[in-house]
Short mmCIF file of C-alpha atoms in Angstrom, two decimals:
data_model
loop_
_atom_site.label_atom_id
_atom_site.label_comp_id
_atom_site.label_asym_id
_atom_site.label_seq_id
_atom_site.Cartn_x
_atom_site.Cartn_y
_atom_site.Cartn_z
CA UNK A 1 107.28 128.16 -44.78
CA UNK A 2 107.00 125.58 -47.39
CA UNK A 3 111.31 125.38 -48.14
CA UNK A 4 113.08 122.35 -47.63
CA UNK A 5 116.41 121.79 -47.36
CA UNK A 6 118.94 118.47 -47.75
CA UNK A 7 120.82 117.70 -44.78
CA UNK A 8 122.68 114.20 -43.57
CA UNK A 9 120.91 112.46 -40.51
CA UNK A 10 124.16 111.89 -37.90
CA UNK A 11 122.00 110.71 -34.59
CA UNK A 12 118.88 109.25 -34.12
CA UNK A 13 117.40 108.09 -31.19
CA UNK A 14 113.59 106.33 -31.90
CA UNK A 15 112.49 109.11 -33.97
CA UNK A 16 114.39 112.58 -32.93
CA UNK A 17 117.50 112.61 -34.53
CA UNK A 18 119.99 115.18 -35.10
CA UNK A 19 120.55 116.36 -38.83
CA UNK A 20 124.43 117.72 -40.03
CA UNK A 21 122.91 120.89 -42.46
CA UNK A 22 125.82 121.84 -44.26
CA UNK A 23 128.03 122.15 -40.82
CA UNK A 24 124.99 123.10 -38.40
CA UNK A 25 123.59 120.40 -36.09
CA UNK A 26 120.12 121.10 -35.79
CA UNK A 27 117.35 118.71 -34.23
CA UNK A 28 115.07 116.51 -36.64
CA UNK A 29 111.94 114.21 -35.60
CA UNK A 30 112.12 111.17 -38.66
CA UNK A 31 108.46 109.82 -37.59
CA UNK A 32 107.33 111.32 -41.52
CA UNK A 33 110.06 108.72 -42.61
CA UNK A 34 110.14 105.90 -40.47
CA UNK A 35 112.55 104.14 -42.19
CA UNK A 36 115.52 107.11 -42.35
CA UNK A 37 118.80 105.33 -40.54
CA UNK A 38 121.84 107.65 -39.54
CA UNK A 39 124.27 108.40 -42.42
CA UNK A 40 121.25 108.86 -44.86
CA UNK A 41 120.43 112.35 -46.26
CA UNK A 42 116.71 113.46 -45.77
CA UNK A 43 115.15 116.47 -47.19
CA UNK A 44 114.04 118.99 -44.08
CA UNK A 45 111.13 120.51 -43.30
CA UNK A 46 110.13 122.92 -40.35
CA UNK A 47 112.04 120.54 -37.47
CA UNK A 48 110.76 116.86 -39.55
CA UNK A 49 112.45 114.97 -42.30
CA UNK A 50 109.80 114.53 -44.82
CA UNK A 51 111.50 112.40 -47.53
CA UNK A 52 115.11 110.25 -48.19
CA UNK A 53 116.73 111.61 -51.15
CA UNK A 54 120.15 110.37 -53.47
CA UNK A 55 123.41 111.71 -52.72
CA UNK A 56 123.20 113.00 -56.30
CA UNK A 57 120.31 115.04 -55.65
CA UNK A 58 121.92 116.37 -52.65
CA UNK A 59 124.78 117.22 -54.07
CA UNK A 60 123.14 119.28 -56.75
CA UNK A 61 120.95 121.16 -54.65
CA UNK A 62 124.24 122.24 -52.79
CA UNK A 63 126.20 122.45 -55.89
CA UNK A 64 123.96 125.29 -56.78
CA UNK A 65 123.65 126.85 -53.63
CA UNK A 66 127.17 127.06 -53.54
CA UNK A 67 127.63 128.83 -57.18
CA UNK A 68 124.96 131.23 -55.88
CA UNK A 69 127.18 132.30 -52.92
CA UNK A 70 130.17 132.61 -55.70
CA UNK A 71 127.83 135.15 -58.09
CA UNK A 72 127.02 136.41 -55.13
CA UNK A 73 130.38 137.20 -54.09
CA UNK A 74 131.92 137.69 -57.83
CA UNK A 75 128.86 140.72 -58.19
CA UNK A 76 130.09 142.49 -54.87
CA UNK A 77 133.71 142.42 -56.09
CA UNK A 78 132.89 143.61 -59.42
CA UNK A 79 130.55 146.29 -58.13
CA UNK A 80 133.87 146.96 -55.85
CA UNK A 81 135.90 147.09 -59.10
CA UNK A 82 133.38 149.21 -60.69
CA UNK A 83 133.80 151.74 -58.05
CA UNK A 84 137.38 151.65 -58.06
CA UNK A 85 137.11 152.99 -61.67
CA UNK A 86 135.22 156.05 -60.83
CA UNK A 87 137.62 156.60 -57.95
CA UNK A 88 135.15 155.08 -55.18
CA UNK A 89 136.31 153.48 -52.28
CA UNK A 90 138.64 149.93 -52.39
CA UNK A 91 137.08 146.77 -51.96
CA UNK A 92 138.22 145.20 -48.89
CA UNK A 93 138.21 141.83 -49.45
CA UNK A 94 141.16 142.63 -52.69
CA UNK B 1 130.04 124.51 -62.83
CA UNK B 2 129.95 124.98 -67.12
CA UNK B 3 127.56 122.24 -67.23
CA UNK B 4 124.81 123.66 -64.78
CA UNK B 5 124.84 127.16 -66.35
CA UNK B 6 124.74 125.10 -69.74
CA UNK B 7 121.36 123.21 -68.53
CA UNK B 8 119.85 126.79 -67.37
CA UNK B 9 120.77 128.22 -70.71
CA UNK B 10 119.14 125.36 -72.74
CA UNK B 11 115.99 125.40 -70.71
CA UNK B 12 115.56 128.75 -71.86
CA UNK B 13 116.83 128.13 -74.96
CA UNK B 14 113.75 125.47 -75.21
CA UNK B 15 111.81 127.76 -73.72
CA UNK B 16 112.20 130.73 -76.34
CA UNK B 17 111.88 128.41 -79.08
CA UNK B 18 108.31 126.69 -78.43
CA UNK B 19 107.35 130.24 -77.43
CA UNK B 20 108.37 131.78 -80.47
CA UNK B 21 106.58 128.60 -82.32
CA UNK B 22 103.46 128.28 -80.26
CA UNK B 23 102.63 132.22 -81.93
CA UNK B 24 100.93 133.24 -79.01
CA UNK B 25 101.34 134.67 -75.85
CA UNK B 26 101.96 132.52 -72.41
CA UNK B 27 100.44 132.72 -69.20
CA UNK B 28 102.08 130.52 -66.28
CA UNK B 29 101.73 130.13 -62.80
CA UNK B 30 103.64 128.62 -59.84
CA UNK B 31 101.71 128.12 -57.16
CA UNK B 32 104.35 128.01 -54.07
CA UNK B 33 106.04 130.94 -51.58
CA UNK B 34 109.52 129.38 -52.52
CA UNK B 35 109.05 129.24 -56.07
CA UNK B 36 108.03 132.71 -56.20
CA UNK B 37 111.17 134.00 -54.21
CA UNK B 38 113.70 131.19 -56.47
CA UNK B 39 112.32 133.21 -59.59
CA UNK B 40 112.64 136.57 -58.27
CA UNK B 41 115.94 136.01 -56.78
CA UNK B 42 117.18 134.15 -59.87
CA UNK B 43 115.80 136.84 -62.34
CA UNK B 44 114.25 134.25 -64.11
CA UNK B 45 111.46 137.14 -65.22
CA UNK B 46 113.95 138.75 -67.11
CA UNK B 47 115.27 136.65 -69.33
CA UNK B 48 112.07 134.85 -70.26
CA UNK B 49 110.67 135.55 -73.70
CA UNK B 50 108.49 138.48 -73.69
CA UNK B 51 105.38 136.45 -75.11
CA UNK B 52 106.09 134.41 -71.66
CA UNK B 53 104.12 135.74 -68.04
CA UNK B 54 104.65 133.85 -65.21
CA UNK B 55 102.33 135.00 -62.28
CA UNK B 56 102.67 133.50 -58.45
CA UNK B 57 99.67 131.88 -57.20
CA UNK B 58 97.71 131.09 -54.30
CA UNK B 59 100.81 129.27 -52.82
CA UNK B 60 102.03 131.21 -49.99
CA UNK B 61 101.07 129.97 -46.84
CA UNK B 62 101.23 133.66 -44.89
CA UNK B 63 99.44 135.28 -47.72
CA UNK B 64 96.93 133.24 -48.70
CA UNK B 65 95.61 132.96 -44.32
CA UNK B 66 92.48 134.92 -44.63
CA UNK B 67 92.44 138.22 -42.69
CA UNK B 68 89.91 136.74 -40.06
CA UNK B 69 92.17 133.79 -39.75
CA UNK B 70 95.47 136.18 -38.91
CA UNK B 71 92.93 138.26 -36.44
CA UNK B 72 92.23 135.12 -34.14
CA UNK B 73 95.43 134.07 -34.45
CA UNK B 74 96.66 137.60 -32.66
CA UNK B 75 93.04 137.38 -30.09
CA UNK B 76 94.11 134.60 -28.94
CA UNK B 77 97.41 135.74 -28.33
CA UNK B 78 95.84 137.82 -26.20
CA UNK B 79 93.69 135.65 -24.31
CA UNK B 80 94.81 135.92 -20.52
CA UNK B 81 96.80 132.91 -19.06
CA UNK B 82 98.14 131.61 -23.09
CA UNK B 83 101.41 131.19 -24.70
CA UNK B 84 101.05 131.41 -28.31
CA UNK B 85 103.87 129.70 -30.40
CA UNK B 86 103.92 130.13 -34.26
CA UNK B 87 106.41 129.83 -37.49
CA UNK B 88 108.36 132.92 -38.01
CA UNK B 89 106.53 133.85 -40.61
CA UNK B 90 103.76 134.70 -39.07
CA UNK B 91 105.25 137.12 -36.89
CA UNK B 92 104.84 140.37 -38.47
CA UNK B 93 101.25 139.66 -40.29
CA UNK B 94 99.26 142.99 -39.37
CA UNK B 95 95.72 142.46 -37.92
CA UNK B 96 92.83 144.21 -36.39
CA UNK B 97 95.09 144.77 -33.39
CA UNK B 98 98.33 145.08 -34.96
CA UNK B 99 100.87 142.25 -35.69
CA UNK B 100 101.89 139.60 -33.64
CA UNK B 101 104.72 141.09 -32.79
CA UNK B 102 102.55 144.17 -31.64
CA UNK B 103 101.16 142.14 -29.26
CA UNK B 104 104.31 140.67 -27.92
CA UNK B 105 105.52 144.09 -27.59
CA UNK B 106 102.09 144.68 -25.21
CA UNK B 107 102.98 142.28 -23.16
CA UNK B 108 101.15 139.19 -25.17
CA UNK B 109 103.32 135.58 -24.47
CA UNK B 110 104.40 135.44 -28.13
CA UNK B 111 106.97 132.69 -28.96
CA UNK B 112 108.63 131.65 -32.30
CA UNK B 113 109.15 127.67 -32.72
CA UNK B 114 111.42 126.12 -35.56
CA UNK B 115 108.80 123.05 -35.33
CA UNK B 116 105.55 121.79 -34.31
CA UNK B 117 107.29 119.56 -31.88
CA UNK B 118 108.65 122.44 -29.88
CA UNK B 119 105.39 123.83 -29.38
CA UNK B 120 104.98 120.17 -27.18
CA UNK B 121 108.00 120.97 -25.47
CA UNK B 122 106.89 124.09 -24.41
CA UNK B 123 103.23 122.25 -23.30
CA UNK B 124 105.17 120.03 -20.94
CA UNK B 125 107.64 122.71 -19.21
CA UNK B 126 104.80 125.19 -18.47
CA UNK B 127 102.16 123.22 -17.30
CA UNK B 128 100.52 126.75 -15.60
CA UNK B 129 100.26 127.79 -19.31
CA UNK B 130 97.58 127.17 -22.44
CA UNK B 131 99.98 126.47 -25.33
CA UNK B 132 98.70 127.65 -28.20
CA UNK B 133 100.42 126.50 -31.57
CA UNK B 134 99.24 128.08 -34.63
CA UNK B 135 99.13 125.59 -37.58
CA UNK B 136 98.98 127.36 -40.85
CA UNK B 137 100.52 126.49 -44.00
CA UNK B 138 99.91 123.56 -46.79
CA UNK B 139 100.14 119.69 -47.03
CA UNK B 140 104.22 120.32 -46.37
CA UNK B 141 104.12 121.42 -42.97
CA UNK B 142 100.14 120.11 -42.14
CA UNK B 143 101.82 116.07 -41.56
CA UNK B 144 103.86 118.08 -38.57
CA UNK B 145 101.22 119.96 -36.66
CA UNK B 146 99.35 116.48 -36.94
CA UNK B 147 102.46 114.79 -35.01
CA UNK B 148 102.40 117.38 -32.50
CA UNK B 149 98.67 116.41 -32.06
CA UNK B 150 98.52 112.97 -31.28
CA UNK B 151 101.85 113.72 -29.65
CA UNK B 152 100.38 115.66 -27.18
CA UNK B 153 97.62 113.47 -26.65
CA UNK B 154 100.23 110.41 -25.81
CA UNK B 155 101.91 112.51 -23.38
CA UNK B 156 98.12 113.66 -21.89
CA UNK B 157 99.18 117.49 -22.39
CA UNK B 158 95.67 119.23 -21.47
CA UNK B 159 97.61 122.42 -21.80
CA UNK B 160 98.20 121.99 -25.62
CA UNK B 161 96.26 123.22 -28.54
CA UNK B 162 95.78 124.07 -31.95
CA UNK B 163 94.65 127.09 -34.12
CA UNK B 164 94.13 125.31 -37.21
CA UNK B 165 93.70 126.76 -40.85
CA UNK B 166 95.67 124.55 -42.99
CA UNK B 167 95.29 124.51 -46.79
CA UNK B 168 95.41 121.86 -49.15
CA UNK B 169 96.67 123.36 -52.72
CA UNK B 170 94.82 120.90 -55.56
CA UNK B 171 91.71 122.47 -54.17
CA UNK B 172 92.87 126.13 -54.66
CA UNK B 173 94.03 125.54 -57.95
CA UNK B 174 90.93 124.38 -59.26
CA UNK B 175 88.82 127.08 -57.01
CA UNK B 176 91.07 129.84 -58.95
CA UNK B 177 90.13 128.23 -62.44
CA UNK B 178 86.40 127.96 -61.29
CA UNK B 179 86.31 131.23 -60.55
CA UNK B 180 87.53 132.20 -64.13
CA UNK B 181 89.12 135.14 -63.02
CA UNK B 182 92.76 134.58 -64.66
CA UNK B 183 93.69 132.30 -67.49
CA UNK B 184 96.42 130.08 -66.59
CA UNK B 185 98.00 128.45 -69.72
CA UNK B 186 99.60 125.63 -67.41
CA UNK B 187 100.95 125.23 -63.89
CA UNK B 188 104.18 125.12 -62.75
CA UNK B 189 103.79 122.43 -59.34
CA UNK B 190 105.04 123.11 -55.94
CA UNK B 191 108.09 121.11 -55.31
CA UNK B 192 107.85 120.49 -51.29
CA UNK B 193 103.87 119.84 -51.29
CA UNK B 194 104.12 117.58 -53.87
CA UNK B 195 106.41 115.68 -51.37
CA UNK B 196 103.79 114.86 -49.13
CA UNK B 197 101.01 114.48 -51.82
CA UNK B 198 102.88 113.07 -54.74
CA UNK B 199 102.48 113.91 -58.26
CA UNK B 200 99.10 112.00 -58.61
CA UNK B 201 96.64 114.62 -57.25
CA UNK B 202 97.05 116.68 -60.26
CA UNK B 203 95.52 115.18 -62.61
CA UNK B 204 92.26 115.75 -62.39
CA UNK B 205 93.38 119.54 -63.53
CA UNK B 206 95.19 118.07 -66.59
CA UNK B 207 92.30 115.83 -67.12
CA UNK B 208 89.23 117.41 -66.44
CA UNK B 209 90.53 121.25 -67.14
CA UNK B 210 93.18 120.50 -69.84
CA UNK B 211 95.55 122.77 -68.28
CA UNK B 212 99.58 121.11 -68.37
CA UNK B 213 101.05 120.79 -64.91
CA UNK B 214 104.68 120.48 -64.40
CA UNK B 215 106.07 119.27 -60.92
CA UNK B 216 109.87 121.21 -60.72
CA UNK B 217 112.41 121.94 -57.66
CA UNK B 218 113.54 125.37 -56.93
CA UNK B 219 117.15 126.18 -58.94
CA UNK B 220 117.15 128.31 -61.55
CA UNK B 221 117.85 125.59 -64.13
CA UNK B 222 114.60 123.00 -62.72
CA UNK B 223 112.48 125.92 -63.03
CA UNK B 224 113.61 127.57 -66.66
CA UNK B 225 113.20 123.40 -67.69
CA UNK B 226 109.70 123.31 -65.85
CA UNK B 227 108.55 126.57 -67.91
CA UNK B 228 110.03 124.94 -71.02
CA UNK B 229 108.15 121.89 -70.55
CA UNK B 230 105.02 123.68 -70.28
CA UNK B 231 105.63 125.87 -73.13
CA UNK B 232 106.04 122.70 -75.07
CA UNK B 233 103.04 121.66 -74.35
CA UNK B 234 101.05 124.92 -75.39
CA UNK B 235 102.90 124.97 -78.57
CA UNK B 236 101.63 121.25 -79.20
CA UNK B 237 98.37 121.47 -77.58
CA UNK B 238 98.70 119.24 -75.48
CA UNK B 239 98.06 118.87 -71.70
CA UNK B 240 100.18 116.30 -69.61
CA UNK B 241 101.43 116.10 -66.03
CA UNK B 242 105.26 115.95 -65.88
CA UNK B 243 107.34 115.51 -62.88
CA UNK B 244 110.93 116.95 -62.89
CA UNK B 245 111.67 116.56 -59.39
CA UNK B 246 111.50 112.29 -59.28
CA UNK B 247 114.21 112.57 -57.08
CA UNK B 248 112.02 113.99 -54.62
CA UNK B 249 108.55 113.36 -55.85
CA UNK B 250 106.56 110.39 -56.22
CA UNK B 251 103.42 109.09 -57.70
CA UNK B 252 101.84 108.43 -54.95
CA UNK B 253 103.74 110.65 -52.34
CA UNK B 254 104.95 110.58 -48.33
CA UNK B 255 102.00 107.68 -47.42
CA UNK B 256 102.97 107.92 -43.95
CA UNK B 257 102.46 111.82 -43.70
CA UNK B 258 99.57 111.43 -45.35
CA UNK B 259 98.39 108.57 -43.03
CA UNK B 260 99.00 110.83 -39.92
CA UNK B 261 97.31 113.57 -41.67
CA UNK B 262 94.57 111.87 -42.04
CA UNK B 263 94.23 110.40 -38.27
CA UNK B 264 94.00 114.31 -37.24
CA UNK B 265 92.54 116.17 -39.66
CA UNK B 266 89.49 115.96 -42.06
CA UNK B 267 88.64 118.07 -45.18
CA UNK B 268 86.88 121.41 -44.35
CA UNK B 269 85.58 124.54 -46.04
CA UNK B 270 88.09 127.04 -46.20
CA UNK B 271 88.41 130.67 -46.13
CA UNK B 272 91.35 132.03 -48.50
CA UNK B 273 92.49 135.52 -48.90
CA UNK B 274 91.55 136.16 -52.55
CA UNK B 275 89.20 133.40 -53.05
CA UNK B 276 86.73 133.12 -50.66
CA UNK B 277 85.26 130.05 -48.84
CA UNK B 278 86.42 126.99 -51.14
CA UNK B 279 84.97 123.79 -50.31
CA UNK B 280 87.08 121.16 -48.45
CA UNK B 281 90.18 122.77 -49.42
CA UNK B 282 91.20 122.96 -45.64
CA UNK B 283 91.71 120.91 -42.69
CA UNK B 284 90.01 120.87 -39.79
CA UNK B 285 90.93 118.48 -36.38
CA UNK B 286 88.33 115.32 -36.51
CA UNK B 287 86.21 114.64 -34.15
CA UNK B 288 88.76 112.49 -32.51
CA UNK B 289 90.98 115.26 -31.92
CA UNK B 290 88.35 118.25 -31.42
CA UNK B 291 89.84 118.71 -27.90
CA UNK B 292 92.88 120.04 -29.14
CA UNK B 293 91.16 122.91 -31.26
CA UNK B 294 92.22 125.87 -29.78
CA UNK B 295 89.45 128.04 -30.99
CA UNK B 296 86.96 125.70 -28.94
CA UNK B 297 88.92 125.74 -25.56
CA UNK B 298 89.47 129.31 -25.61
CA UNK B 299 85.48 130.12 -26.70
CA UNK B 300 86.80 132.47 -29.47
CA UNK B 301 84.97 133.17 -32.36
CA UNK B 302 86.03 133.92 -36.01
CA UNK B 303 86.43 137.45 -36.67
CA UNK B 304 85.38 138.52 -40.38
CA UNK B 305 86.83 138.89 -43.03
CA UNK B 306 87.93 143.22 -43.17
CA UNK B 307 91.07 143.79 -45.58
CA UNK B 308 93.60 146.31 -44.96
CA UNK B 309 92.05 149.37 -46.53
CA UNK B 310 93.61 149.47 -50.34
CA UNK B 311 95.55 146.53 -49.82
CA UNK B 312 95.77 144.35 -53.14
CA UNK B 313 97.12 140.99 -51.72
CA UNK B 314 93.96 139.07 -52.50
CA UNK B 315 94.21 139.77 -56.43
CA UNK B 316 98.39 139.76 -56.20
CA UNK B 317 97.67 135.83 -55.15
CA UNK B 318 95.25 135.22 -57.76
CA UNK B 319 97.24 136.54 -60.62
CA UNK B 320 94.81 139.23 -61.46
CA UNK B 321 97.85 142.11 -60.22
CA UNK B 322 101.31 142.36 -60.10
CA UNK B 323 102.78 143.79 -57.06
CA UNK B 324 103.09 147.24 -58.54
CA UNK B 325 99.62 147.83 -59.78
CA UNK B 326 99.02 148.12 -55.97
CA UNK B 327 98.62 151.80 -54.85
CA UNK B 328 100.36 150.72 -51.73
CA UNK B 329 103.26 149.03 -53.18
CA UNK B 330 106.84 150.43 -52.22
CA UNK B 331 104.44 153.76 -51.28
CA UNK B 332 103.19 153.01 -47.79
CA UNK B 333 103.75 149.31 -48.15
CA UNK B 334 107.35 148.27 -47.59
CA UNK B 335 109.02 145.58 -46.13
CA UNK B 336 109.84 147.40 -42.90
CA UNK B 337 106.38 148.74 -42.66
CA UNK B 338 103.66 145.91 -44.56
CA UNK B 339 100.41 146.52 -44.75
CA UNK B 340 99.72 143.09 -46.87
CA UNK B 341 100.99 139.63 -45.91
CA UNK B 342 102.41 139.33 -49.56
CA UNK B 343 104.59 142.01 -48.49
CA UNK B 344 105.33 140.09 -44.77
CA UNK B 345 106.05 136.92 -45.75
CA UNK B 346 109.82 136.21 -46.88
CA UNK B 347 107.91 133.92 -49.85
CA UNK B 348 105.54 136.58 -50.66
CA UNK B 349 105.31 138.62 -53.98
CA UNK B 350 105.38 141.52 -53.15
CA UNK B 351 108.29 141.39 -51.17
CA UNK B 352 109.84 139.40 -53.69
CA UNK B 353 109.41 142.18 -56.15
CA UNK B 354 110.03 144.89 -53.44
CA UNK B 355 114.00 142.87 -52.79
CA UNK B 356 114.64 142.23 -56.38
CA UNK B 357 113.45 145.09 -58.26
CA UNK B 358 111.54 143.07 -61.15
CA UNK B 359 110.64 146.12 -62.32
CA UNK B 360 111.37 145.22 -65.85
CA UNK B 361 107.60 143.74 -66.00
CA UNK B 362 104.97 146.11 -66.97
CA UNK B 363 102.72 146.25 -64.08
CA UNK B 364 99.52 144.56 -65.79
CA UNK B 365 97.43 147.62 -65.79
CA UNK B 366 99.75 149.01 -68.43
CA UNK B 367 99.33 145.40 -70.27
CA UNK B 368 96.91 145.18 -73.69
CA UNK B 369 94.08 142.75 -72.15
CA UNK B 370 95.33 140.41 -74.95
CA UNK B 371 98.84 140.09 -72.86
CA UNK B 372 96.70 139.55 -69.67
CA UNK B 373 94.38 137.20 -70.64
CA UNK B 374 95.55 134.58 -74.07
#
């Protein structure tokens, strides 16, 4: 309940914008930070943008949600490869 | 890519060496739902130094809703003629009468919102209906239910209320070292609270307890830094509050939140799961905005306090269990079928621990006290 997540504010009209979160357009009310203008990235919480953050920060945060994803993805191939070597099934995505 | 696994890696590099140096054991705690899922997910436990513990906290907003809280949450549900809207979350909490989503399933006008405002929404399209929102959580989501307030009360909504049993987290920390119950060598501070509040609030628990408290985000690398920072400060004895997440987190915090907060709500005793009634560590509508309080409108009154039978949840949020020292941990309790809210929630321990399998960590009963407690 208490995550937050960056996203870029791409409409706003008085205080209920629309936020771009990493290719989703989801609503957003910007009353918790008046002064948030379209094209500036905002830190979401539960519908409201509670704070105006760097592009740097931003960045991070998605840098590492992105190399997640990767392990993610590099531990189900190499569990894949692992059962190719005791004969299991292929991986399908090789 | 190099760089960031380099900064996790010399975090815990730092880490290991001041707890290596500081020649005793650690005890840490992070006192928020997401940290407690980052770590898990991460596997942070695991490649901590040995001499290093860090427990989760009262910092769940599902688990730390006292039972009696959760149980008028579901009566009202059932109250003839009203809609109840909550987070998620919430959902799948059991109760007295089951869950939530028990009572949907009877026929109950459950709905799930994404945001306080939507809960409004709902007010104005069915004006035949008692909207009942159920605001629960800390100081990160409390700013929205108090929009949703006075945003009702602009639009004249008569059909819109609130259940109200939101937390404010300085006061549970200091309630859990009151209560002396754990020892907490330092405190590793929730990232999205300290938002709203800003880093300021906790110093009176540096100050006035001596305990370190380090403000962190949620990667793997902020929090193996956060830890290292603390452990630093054991190993020098001294006690300082650090913030790591400046790009977020100011002094003084989101002033306008905390503005509207403070037009809605006041300070009021609190019931926790775990900790019992803590003074002013809630908030309660004012008198301005009594109207809205769901609890008066619908002439309910607040069932007591009755735990699931064997249930651990209330000691698994006050560090004095780990998830597997309950009897009813992976047993009867599973994510599928919870007893607890620690094992509801999707920030709670014990499904945290149920998901990730930290089952390298001796549950504490098979801990020397001397692990437990220096």
């Amino acid at each position: 309940m208490c995550l937050a997540v960056p996203a870029q504010l791409v409409q706003l009209n008085g205080s209920d914008g629309i936020a771009d979160l990493h290719g989703n357009r989801v609503p957003v009310n910007t009353m918790l930070v008046p002064e948030a203008a379209i094209g500036d990235w905002i830190l979401m919480h539960a519908g409201f943008a509670i704070q105006r953050l760097a592009f740097e920060a931003v960045q991070r945060t998605w840098a590492v949600l992105e190399d997640l994803d990767a392990a993610i993805v590099q531990s189900s191939s190499s569990e894949c490869s692992s059962h190719d070597d005791q004969g299991g099934a292929s991986c399908p995505n090789e | 890519m190099p760089q960031r696994v380099t900064t996790a890696r010399h975090a815990l590099d730092r880490l290991g060496d001041a707890a290596a140096s500081a020649g005793r054991p650690m005890t840490f705690m992070e006192v928020c739902g997401t940290h407690t899922m980052s770590a898990a997910r991460c596997g942070l436990h695991s490649v901590m130094p040995a001499t290093v513990t860090l427990l989760s906290g009262p910092g769940c907003p599902v688990c730390v809703t006292a039972q009696g809280d959760i149980d008028l949450i579901i009566e009202a549900a059932f109250v003839p003629g009203v809609t109840l809207c909550t987070y998620g979350d919430m959902l799948r909490v059991p109760g007295r009468r089951g869950s939530l989503e028990r009572a949907r399933s009877r026929g109950a006008d459950v709905r799930i919102v994404y945001s306080a405002m939507d809960a409004v929404k709902m007010a104005q399209q069915l004006p035949g209906r008692q909207i009942v929102f159920a605001a629960v959580g800390f100081e990160t989501t409390a700013p929205a239910s108090a929009v949703s307030v006075t945003h009702a009360r602009e639009l004249g909504l008569t059909n819109f209320a609130a259940l109200v049993s939101h937390k404010r987290v300085i006061p549970a920390m200091t309630g859990l070292l009151e209560s002396g119950s754990v020892h907490v060598d330092g405190f590793l501070c929730p990232g999205h609270v300290s938002v709203i509040i800003g880093s300021e609030p906790y110093r009176p628990i540096v100050d006035m307890y001596g305990i370190p408290c380090v403000i962190t985000g949620f990667e793997e690398s902020h929090m193996a830094l956060g830890l290292a920072c603390l452990a630093e400060q054991v190993r020098d004895g001294a006690a300082e509050l650090v913030n790591l997440y400046p790009e977020a987190v100011s002094s003084g915090g989101n002033q306008v939140a905390q503005q509207l907060m403070h037009q809605v709500f006041e300070p009021a005793d609190m019931r926790w799961r775990g900790l019992g009634v803590i003074p002013r560590s809630g908030l309660a509508l004012n008198q301005e905005h009594r109207e809205f309080d769901a609890q008066l409108r619908l002439g309910l009154s607040a069932p007591e306090d009755r735990e699931p039978r064997g249930c651990r949840c209330g000691d698994v949020i006050t560090g004095g269990c780990v998830p597997p020292d309950c009897e009813l941990f992976e047993s009867v309790c599973t994510p599928i079928l919870p007893i607890g809210p620690c094992m509801v929630s999707s920030e709670g321990s014990c499904q945290a621990w149920f998901k990730y399998k930290r089952l390298h960590v001796a549950p504490i009963a098979q801990m020397t006290p001397t692990e437990v407690t220096s």
